[in-house]
PDB file of C-alpha atoms in Angstrom:
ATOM      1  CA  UNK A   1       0.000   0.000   0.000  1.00 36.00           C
ATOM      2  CA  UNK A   2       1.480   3.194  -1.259  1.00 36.00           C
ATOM      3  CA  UNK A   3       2.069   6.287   1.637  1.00 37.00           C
ATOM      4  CA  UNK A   4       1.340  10.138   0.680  1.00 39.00           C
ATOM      5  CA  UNK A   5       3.897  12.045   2.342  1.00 39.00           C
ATOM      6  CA  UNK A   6       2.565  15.983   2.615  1.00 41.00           C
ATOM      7  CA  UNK A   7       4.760  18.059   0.782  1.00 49.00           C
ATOM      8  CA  UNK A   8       6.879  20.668   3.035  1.00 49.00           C
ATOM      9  CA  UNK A   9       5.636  24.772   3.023  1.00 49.00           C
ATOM     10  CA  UNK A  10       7.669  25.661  -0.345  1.00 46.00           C
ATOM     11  CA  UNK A  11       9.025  28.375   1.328  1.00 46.00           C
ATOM     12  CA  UNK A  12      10.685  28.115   4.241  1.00 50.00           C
ATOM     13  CA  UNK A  13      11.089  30.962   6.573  1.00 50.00           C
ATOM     14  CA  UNK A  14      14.946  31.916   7.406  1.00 49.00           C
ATOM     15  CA  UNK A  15      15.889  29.866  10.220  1.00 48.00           C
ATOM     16  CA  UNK A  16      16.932  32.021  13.411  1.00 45.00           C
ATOM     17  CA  UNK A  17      16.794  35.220  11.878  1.00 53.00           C
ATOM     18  CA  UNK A  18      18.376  37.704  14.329  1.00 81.00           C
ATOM     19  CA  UNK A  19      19.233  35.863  17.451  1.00 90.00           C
ATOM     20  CA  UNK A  20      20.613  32.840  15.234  1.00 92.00           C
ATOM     21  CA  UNK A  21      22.488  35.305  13.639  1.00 92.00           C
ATOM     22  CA  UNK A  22      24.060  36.793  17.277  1.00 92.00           C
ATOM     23  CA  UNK A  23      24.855  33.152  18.515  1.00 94.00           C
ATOM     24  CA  UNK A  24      26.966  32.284  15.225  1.00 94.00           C
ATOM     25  CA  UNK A  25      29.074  35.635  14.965  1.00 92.00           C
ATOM     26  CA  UNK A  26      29.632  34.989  19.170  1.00 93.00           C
ATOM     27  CA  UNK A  27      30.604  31.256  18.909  1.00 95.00           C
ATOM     28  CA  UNK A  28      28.350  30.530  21.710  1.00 94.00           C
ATOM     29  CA  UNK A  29      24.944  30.556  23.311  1.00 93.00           C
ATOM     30  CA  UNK A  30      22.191  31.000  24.989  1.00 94.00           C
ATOM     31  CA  UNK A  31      20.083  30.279  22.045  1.00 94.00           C
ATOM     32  CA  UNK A  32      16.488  28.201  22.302  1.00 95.00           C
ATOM     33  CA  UNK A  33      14.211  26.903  20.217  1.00 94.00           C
ATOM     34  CA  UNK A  34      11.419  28.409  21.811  1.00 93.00           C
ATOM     35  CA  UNK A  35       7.440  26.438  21.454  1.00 93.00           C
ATOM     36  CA  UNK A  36       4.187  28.381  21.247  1.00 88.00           C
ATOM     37  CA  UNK A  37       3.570  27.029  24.744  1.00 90.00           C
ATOM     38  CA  UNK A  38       6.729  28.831  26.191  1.00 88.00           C
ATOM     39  CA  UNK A  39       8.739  25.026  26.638  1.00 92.00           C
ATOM     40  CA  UNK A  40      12.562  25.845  25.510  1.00 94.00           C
ATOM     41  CA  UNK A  41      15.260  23.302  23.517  1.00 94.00           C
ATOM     42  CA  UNK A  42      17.994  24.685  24.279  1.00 95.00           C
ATOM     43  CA  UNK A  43      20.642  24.612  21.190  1.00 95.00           C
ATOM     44  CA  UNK A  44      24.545  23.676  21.777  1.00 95.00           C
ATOM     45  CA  UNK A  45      25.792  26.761  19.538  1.00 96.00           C
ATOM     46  CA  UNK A  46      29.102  26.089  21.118  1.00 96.00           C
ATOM     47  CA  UNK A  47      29.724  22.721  19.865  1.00 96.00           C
ATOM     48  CA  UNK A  48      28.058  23.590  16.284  1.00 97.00           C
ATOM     49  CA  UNK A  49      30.906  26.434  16.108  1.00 97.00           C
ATOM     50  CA  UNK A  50      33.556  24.214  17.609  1.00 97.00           C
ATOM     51  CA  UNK A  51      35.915  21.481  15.236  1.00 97.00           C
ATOM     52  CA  UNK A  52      34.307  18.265  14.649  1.00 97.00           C
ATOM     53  CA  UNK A  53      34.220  15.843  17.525  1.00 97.00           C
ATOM     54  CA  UNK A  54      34.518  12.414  18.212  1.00 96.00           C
ATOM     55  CA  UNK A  55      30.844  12.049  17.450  1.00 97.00           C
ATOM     56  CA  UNK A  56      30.644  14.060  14.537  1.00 98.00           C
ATOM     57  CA  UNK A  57      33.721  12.111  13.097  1.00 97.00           C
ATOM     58  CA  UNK A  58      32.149   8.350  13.900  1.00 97.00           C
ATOM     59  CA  UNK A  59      29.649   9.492  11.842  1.00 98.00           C
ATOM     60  CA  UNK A  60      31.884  11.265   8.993  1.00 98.00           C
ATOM     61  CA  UNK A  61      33.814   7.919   9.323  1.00 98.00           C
ATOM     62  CA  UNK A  62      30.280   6.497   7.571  1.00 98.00           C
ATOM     63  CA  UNK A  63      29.938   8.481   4.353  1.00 98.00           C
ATOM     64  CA  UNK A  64      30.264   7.117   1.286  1.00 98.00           C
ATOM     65  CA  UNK A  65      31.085   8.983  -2.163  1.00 98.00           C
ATOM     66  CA  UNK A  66      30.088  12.256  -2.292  1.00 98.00           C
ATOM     67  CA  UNK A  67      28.220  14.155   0.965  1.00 98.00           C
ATOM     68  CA  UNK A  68      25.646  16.462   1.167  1.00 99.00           C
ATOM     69  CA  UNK A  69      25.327  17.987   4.497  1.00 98.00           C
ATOM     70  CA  UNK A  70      21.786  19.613   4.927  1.00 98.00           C
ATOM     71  CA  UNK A  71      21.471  22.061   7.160  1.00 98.00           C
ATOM     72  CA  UNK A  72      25.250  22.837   7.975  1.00 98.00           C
ATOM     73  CA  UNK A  73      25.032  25.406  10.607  1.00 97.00           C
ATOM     74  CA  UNK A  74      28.102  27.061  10.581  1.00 97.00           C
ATOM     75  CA  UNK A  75      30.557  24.449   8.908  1.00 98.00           C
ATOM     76  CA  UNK A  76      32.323  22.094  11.272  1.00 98.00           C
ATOM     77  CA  UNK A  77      31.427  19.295   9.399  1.00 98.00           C
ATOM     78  CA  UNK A  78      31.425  20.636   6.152  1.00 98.00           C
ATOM     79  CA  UNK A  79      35.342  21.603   7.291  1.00 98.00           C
ATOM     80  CA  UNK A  80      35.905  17.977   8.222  1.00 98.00           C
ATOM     81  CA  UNK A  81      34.783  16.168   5.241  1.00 98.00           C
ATOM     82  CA  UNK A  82      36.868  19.430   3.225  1.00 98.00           C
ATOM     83  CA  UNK A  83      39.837  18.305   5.501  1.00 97.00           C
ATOM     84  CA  UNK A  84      39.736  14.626   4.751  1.00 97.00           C
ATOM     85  CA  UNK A  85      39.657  15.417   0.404  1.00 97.00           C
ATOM     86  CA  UNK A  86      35.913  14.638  -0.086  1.00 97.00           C
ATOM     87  CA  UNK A  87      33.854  16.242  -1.984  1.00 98.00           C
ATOM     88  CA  UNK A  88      30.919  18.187   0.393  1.00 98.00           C
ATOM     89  CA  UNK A  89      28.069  20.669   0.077  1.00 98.00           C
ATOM     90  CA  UNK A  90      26.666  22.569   2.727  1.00 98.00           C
ATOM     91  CA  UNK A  91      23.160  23.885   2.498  1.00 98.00           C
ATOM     92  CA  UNK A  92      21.326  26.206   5.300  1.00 97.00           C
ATOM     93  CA  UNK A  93      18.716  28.406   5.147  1.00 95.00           C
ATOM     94  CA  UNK A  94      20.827  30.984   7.444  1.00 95.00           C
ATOM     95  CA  UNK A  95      23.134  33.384   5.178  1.00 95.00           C
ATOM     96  CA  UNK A  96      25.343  34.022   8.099  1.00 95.00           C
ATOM     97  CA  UNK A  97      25.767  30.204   8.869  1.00 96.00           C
ATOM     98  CA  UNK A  98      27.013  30.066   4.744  1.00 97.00           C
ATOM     99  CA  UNK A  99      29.265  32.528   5.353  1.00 97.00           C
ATOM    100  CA  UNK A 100      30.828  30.546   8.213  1.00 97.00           C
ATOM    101  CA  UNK A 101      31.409  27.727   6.161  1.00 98.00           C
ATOM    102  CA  UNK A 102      32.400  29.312   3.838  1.00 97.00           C
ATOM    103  CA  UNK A 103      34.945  31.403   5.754  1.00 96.00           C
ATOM    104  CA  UNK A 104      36.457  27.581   7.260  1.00 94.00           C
ATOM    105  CA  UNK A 105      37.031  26.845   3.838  1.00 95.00           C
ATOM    106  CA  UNK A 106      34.080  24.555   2.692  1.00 97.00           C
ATOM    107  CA  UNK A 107      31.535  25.026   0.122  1.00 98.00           C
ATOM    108  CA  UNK A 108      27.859  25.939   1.025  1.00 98.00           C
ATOM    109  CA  UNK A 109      24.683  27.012  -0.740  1.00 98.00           C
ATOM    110  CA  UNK A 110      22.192  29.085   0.683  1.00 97.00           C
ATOM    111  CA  UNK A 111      18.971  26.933   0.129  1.00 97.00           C
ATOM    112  CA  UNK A 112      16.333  24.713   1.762  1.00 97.00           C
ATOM    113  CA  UNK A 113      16.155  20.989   1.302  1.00 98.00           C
ATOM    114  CA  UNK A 114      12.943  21.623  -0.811  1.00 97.00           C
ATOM    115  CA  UNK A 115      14.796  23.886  -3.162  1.00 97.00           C
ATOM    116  CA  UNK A 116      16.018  22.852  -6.147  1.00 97.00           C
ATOM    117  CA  UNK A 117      20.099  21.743  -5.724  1.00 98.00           C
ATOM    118  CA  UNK A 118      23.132  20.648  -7.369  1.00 98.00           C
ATOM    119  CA  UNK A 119      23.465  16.970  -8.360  1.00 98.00           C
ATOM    120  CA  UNK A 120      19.788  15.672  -7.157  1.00 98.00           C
ATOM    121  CA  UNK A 121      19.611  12.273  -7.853  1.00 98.00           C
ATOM    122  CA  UNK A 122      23.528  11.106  -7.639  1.00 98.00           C
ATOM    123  CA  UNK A 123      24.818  12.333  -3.976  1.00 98.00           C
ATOM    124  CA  UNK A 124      26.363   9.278  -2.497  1.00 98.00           C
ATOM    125  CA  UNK A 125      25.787  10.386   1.442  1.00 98.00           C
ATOM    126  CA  UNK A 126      23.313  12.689   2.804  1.00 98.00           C
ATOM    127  CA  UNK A 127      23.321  13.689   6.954  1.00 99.00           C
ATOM    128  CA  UNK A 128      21.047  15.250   8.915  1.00 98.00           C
ATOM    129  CA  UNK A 129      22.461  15.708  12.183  1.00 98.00           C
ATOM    130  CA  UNK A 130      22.025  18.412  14.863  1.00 98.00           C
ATOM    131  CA  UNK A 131      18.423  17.955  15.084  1.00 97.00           C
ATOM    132  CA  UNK A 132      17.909  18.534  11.648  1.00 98.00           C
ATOM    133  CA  UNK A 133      15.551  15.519  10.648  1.00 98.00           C
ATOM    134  CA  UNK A 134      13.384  18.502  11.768  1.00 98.00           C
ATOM    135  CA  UNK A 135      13.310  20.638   9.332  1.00 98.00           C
ATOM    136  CA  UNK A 136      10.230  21.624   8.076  1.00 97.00           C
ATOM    137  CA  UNK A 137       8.075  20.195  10.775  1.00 97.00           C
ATOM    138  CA  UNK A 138       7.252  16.738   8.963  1.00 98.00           C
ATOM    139  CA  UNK A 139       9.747  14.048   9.099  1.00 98.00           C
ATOM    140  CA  UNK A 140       8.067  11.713   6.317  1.00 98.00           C
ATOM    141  CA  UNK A 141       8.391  14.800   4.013  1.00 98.00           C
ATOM    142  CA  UNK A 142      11.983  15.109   5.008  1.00 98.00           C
ATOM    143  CA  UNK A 143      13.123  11.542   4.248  1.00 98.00           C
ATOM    144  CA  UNK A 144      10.765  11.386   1.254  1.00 97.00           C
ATOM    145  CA  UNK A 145      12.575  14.421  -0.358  1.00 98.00           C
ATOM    146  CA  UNK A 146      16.198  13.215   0.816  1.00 98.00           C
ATOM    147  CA  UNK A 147      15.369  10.573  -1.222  1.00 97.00           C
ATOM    148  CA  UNK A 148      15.581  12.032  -4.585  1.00 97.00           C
ATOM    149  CA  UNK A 149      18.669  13.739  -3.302  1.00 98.00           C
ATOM    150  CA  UNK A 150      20.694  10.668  -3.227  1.00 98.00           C
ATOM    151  CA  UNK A 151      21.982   8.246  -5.455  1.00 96.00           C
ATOM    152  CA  UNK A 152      19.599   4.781  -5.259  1.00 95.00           C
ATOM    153  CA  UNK A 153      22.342   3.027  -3.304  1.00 95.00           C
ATOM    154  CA  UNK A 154      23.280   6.152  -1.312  1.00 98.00           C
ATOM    155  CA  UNK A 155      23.521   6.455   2.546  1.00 98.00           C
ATOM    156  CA  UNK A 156      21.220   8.520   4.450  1.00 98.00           C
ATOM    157  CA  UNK A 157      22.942   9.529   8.296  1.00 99.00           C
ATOM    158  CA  UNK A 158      20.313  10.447  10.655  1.00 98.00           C
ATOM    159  CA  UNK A 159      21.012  11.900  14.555  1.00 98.00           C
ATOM    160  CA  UNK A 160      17.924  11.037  16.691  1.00 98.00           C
ATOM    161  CA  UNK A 161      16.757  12.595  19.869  1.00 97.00           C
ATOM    162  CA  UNK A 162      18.247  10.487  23.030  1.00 96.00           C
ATOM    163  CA  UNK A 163      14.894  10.325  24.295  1.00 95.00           C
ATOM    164  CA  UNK A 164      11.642   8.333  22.706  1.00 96.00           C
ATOM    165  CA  UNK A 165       9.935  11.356  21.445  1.00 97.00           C
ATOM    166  CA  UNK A 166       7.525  11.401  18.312  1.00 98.00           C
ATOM    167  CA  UNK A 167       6.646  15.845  18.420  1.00 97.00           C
ATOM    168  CA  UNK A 168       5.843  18.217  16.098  1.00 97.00           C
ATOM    169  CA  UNK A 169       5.207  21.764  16.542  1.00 96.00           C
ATOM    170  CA  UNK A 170       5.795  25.808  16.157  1.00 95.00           C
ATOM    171  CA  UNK A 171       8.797  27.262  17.740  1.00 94.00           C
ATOM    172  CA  UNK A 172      11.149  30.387  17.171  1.00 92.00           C
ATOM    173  CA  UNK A 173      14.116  31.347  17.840  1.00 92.00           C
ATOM    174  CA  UNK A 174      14.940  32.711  21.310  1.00 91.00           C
ATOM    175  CA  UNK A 175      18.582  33.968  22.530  1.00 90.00           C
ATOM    176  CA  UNK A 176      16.698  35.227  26.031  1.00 82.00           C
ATOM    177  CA  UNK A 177      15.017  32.871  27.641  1.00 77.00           C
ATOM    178  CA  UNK A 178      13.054  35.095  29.644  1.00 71.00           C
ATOM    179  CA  UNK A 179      11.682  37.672  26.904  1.00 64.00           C
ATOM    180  CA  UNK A 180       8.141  37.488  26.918  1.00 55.00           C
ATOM    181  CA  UNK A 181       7.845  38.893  23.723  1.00 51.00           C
ATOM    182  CA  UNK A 182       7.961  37.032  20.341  1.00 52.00           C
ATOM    183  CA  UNK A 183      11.386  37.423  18.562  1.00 55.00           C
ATOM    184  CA  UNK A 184      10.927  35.756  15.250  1.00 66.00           C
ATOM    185  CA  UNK A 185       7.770  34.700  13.672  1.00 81.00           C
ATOM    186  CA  UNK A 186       7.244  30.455  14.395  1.00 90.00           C
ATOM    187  CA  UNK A 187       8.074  28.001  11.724  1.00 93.00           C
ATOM    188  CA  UNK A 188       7.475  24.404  11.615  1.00 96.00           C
ATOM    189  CA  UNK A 189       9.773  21.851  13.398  1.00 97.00           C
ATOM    190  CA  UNK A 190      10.034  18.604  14.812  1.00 98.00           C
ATOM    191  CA  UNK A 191      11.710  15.982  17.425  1.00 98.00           C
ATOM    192  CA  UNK A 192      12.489  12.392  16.963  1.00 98.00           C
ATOM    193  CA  UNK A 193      13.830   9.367  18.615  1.00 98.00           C
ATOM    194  CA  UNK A 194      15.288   6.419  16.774  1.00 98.00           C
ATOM    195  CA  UNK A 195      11.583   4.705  17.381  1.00 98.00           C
ATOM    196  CA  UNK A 196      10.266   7.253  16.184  1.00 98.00           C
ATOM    197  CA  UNK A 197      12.459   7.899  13.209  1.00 98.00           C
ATOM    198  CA  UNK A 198      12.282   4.283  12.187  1.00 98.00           C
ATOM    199  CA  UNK A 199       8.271   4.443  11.526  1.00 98.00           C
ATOM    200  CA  UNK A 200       8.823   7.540   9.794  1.00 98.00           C
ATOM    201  CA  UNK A 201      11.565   5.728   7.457  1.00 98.00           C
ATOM    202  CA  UNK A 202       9.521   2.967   6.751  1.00 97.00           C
ATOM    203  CA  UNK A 203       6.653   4.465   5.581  1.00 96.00           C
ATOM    204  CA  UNK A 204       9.051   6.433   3.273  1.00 96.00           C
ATOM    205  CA  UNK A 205      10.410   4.027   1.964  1.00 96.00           C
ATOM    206  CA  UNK A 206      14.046   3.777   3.979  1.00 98.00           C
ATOM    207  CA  UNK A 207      15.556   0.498   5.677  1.00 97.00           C
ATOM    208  CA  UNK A 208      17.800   0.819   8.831  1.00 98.00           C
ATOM    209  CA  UNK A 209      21.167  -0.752   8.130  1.00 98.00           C
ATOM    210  CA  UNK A 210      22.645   0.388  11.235  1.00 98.00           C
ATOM    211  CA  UNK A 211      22.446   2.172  14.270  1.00 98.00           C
ATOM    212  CA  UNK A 212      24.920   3.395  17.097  1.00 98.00           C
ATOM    213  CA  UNK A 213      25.746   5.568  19.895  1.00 97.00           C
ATOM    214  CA  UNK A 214      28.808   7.869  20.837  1.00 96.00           C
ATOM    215  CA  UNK A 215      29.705  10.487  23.055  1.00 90.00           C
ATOM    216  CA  UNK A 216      31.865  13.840  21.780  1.00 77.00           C
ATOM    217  CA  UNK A 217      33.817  16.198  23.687  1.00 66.00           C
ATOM    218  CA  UNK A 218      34.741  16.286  27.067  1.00 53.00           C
ATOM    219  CA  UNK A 219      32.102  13.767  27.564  1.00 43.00           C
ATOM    220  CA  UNK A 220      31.721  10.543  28.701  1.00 40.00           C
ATOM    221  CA  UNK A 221      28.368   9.981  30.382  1.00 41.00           C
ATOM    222  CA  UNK A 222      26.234   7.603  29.134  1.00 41.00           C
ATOM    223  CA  UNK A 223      23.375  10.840  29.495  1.00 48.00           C
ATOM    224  CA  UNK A 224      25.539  12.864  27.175  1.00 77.00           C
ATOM    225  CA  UNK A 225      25.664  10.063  24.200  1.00 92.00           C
ATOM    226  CA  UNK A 226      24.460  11.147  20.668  1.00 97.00           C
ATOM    227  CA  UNK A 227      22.135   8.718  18.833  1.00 98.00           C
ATOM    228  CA  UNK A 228      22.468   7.926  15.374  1.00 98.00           C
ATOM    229  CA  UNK A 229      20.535   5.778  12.141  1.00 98.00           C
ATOM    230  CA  UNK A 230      21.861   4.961   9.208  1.00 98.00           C
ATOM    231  CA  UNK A 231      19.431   4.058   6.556  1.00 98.00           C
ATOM    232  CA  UNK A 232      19.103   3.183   3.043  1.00 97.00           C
ATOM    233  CA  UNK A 233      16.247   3.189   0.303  1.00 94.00           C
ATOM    234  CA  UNK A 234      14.355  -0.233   0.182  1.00 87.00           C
ATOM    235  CA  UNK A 235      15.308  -1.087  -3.333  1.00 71.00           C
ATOM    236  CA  UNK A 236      18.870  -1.229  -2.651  1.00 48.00           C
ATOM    237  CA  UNK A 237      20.310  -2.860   0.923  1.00 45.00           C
ATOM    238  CA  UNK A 238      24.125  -3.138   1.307  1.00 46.00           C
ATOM    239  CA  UNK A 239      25.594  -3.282   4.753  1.00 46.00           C
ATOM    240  CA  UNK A 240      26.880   0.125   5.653  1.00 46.00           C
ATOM    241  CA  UNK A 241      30.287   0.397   6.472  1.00 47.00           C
ATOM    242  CA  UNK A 242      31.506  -0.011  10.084  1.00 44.00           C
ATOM    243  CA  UNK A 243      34.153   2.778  11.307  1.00 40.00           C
TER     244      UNK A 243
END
């Protein structure tokens, strides 16, 4: 039985808009994503601006061919994959976080995921990481357009919330966490956990082919350990590679 996946809004807003913009030319937080009900996420800005860590680079470790990184903040692992001779592409929605990958020396478009970009069809890796299986607010849309992104036998790297958590919902972007007044107009977004993520892959048409933990820097509590997925597209099912 076939699954209709709603398309994403066609044009997203620009994510983070001023106090986005503050946290990336600091290097450092606070910054929130900030619900409709007043709940906060609050957003590691520090380690997005920091080198890739041992996290970041089990994952790296992972990619096959050619990498797109979607949503690449401000370029660590853009830099990485640079660093190591493969060929990357950045893409954010934030013209300041371009500029900062730019400035480490990677390349970087300023586009959505739903805009039309280099290569569709023959990328040999694709990550969402940082949270960024939420962008636009529908994970099934997400993964459904990732798909014509990649090359049929390419690799899809996923980071998952550490918790079990299936949300969607409206949030902005806060640098104060106790401004009562609306910053930046709410946009779409959305939090998974592996469970979670693996229903939404399914119905999209994505097999797991393998799935880990790891901690990054200057961490080594279990609470502190990043989840990740690696899937692939059901018509094609080689092991991914181990690091």
């Amino acid at each position: 039985m076939s699954t209709t996946v709603p398309a994403a809004p066609p044009h997203p807003p620009v994510w983070g808009a001023d106090a986005y913009a503050e946290a990336l030319h600091r290097g450092r937080g606070p910054l929130y994503l900030r619900r409709t009900d007043g709940w906060l996420l609050p957003l590691d800005v520090e380690r997005w601006c920091a080198a890739a860590d041992a996290a970041d680079l089990a994952a790296l470790g992972r990619c096959e061919g050619t990498v797109l990184d979607i949503g690449c903040g401000p370029g660590r692992l853009v830099a990485a994959l640079t660093d190591q001779g493969r060929r990357v592409l950045g893409i954010d929605v934030s013209p300041v976080a371009v500029a900062r990958t730019a400035a480490s020396g990677g390349a970087a478009l300023c586009r959505s995921v739903f805009d039309s970009l280099p290569d569709e069809g023959s990328w040999g890796t694709a990550l969402l990481l940082d949270g960024n299986i939420g962008i636009g607010g529908d994970p099934g849309a997400l993964l459904a357009r990732t798909a014509t992104l990649l090359h049929p036998a390419g690799l899809l790297i996923v980071e998952t919330a550490p918790a079990d958590v299936d949300e969607r919902a409206r949030v902005s972007v806060a640098g104060d966490p106790y401004a009562c007044h609306r910053t930046a107009d709410p946009f779409p977004w959305a939090r998974v956990g592996t469970p979670a993520l693996l229903r939404y892959a399914d119905a999209a048409g994505w097999t797991p082919v393998e799935r880990w933990t790891a901690t990054g820097r200057q961490s080594q509590s279990p609470s502190a350990a990043r989840c990740f997925v690696a899937l692939r597209r059901r018509r094609s099912l080689p092991t991914a590679r181990r690091g």
